[in-house]
Amino acid sequence: MTNPQSQGQLSANGELVHLLTLEGLPREIIVRILDTAQSFLGVTEREVKKVPLLRGMSVFNVFFENSTRTRTTFEIAAKRLSADVINLNVSTSSTTKGETLLDTVDNLAAMHADMFVVRHSQSGAAHMIARHVGPERHVINAGDGRHAHPTQGLLDAYTIRHYKKDFSGLTVAIVGDILHSRVARSLIHVLNILGTPEVRVIAPQTLLPAGVESLGVRVFPDMRKGLAGADVVVMLRLQNERMRGALLPSAQEFFKYYGLTPEKLALAKPDAIVMHPGPMNRGIEIDSAVADGPHSVILPQVTFGIAVRMAVMSILGGA
Amino acid sequence: MQLPDAEALCAELVKKLRPVVTPATGMVGIHTGGAWLAERLHRELGLAIPLGRLDISFYRDDYRKSGLHKSVKASQIPFDVADRRLLLVDDVLYTGRTIRAAMNELFDYGRPESIALVALIDRGERQLPICPQYCGATLAVAKGKMLRLDRNDAGKLSLRLDDD
Amino acid sequence: MTRVHIKGGRLVDPKHGVDRPADLYIAEGRVAGIASAPRGFEADRVVDATGLVVAPGLVDLSARLREPGLEYKATLESEMVAAVAGGVTSLACPPDTDPPLDEPGLVEMLTRRASSLNLARVYPVGALTAKLEGERLTEMAELRDHGCIAFSQAEVPLADTQILWRALQYAATFGLAVWLRPQDPHLAKGGVAHDGEVATRLGLPGIPAFAETIALGAILQLVRVTGTRVHLCRLSARESVEMIRAAKRDALPVTCDVSAHHLHLSELDLGYFDSHCHVVPPFRSQRDREALSAGLADGTIDAVCSDHTPVDDDAKQLPFGESEPGTTGLELLLPLTLKWSREARLPLVQALARATSEPARILGIDAGHLGVGAPADICIFDPETYFTVAPSGLRSQGKNTPFLGYELPGVVRWTLVAGEVRFERG
């Protein structure tokens, strides 16, 4: 019996066939992905940094929204699994010629793609594509509008688990533009599924979506109060457009009240870790001293990200 | 069906291996039963080089059919494989596919000088040209049954017969 | 002209408070007799309405026919066939055609083409401003003379409140009605869904409820000053209903409607980005939906309409925010009204008023009732039989509806316009 919550990610017998969002995923599946990722970390230390798991399979990176960083990590992950990787920057090709989104996807499917990694500027794009290509071809959402970035949420969870081991006593603070952030939404979902008792969002009102508490968070407009006793601090990237949309007056004022400095970080627990999905805006949301400091785990996040994406692809590829 | 005493077979293997191991010998056990057996052999033989453990989930040949194995453990080879003589240890040798996967994985770590296979039980019915250099016992097992190695809390090894 | 005897049916005529078994006799395109035949009446055709409801043809305050200009989405032919298949005999169409209905020539062309099809009666709503651009007024008096029954901006926002004020003053001068969908364009900018928990979860830009109520407040204030007859279209928020209630208490000349789909669906029905639920105004919270239903039941909301908007598949098969909003509805107006009446526990005769006599009153036409002498626009339907909504069962070219797969009550068997059968279910 298909769980309506699974919204097409899970097959009739509960197997993961697409990764579209972390919302509604059973805890066991998330834990399995994290455990599998752990096994992949050792692979990078070997002479041959590949395993033959996806040999003969084609992974198509279909990016309707540009992102060299994310695309590269998916490409590395797929190649480490011995898959063939094709990169399609669709923003410069067919759709601008008037081809519909689904026509583009159909054409790619006809080229025997086994897996699609999709990034799009509109929320719901990955769901639409997954509904269209069906469970035989697997879709990984690499970010859709403001909605979800599930592999980022997973690698964030992996990072927290690596340093803090157990979620059951943690206070996690997420700081910045929650309103526009798919990273924040995915992280909030995974933290709740893994049983984190206190998830905080710290932002001015203009950057908080309506009814955000219903996602399972506590709102702190005051960063000092929000950081008090936090075990994990996750800084979100602030985009320049926000200043133009009358959401914020200036980067300077934002940094003063919502930027992470060593002085504000001192309010968190002494062994708190600092995370950031990247790329960082030094001096806008995070001070260099913190980004390069002993609490920062921003670089390990990248390594974990490759292992987590390898885990997701290897679980989907066998489904 | 009367199953052989795993402890006794283990002791037999130790006797067979003692004259051939050197301070440079590398031993690798295949999860899960092979790793248990290798831990015991490694200790009894007093091997100098630390024990390696392999999880072959990423090298299996049935991925497309059955998907990724449900619980995957990390492989750890805490020594340099290159130019080393290796002992590859598994509990039950059957079709030979596990050993094929393990050898492929080992070669991704480096090029060993040689690999010798140590198996507690050889149940026959090979599907690939693989044979053990050191074997505790051969045993015919009925179709539809799986022979497994168990280890209790005290570390005692025993054999178990399950339905497939 | 045919003489028709509709026999054995249950006559439901909300305007006259009638709900009883009664035969109907049609002659010269009008109701000639009720219950007993007029003297010397000989029927050319007998319609057996046993077990069926005989009601006035539905009057739909908003149905997009997509002509002129948008024929790839639908044509007058297909949509008029859909109308009578849905038991709709009179409908008002919004001015947002291509080009918009801002010139007498266009309006005449539309009405002439519509009446040549001899199906439902079409009442065009003219553009309030030229090209709907919100800058210059249209020649409202001239357009009225060519058939426009009211003036509106359709979905195009009119942000300049001074121009809105002038437009209302001008319309009041000639006693013309202005139809407005209250929405502050600045507050709604970029939004595609109700600004609430579902949009937050789905990461969709939101349109807050106060985008509607703030605009509604401004409009009501202007009505107080100008005295213009204003009809508010497609209410969606709980507070809007309360504001209308207060305005009516103060005897302001306002009426309002709600779309049939807003009576049944809320933001929760978006599921995971179902673009069939992308509509304007958006589906709001459960509380809003309940308030709309209660408002329609107690008469604060005068009428229910279909807001029929055929959208081609290509325009719906896009990520939610990029998809074109709108839902097809002419053939679902009756079933959705029936479903609503049962949930609201309202007697059929009261519920049907919202889709017959009340919208006719708002349009100012002699329709939506079956008194002796009334135009014989009649909808004969089976209130008990359910059907499953499927694209193959819809005659409209728009198959876009969030109700696909739903089981709805109310199957239309015959529709008569001016005493002639214009639809008969095979």
Tab-separated table of C-alpha atoms in Angstrom, chain A residues 5 7 23 101-102 120 122-125 127-128 131 146-147 185 189 209-212 214-215, chain C residues 195-197 199-206 272-275 314 316-322:
chain	number	residue	atom	x	y	z
A	5	GLN	CA	3.211	10.813	2.148
A	7	GLN	CA	4.562	11.302	-3.011
A	23	GLU	CA	9.974	15.380	3.928
A	101	LEU	CA	10.506	20.964	-20.112
A	102	LEU	CA	8.885	17.569	-20.477
A	120	HIS	CA	15.626	23.882	-11.430
A	122	GLN	CA	11.007	26.372	-9.746
A	123	SER	CA	9.720	24.499	-6.718
A	124	GLY	CA	8.181	21.209	-7.738
A	125	ALA	CA	10.184	20.735	-10.926
A	127	HIS	CA	8.505	16.081	-8.667
A	128	MET	CA	7.056	16.824	-12.075
A	131	ARG	CA	6.140	11.688	-12.202
A	146	ARG	CA	12.906	27.247	-2.537
A	147	HIS	CA	11.497	23.817	-1.909
A	185	ARG	CA	13.797	23.413	4.558
A	189	HIS	CA	12.953	18.045	7.806
A	209	PRO	CA	8.216	32.301	5.614
A	210	ALA	CA	4.593	32.375	6.818
A	211	GLY	CA	3.847	29.895	9.563
A	212	VAL	CA	7.446	28.665	9.692
A	214	SER	CA	4.666	24.558	11.491
A	215	LEU	CA	7.831	23.078	9.968
C	195	ASP	CA	0.852	32.495	1.856
C	196	GLY	CA	0.529	29.936	4.597
C	197	GLU	CA	1.910	26.677	5.918
C	199	ALA	CA	3.337	27.333	0.566
C	200	THR	CA	6.045	27.520	3.199
C	201	ARG	CA	6.490	23.763	3.124
C	202	LEU	CA	6.427	23.557	-0.655
C	203	GLY	CA	8.675	26.592	-1.088
C	204	LEU	CA	6.118	28.440	-3.215
C	205	PRO	CA	5.978	32.256	-3.202
C	206	GLY	CA	2.809	33.241	-1.371
C	272	TYR	CA	2.860	17.882	-4.116
C	273	PHE	CA	2.658	20.621	-6.661
C	274	ASP	CA	-0.524	19.633	-8.497
C	275	SER	CA	-0.714	22.411	-11.087
C	314	ASP	CA	1.225	22.260	-22.268
C	316	LYS	CA	-0.354	23.026	-17.102
C	317	GLN	CA	2.430	20.499	-17.471
C	318	LEU	CA	5.001	22.836	-16.051
C	319	PRO	CA	6.439	23.317	-12.573
C	320	PHE	CA	3.671	24.773	-10.397
C	321	GLY	CA	4.870	28.360	-10.414
C	322	GLU	CA	5.311	28.404	-14.178
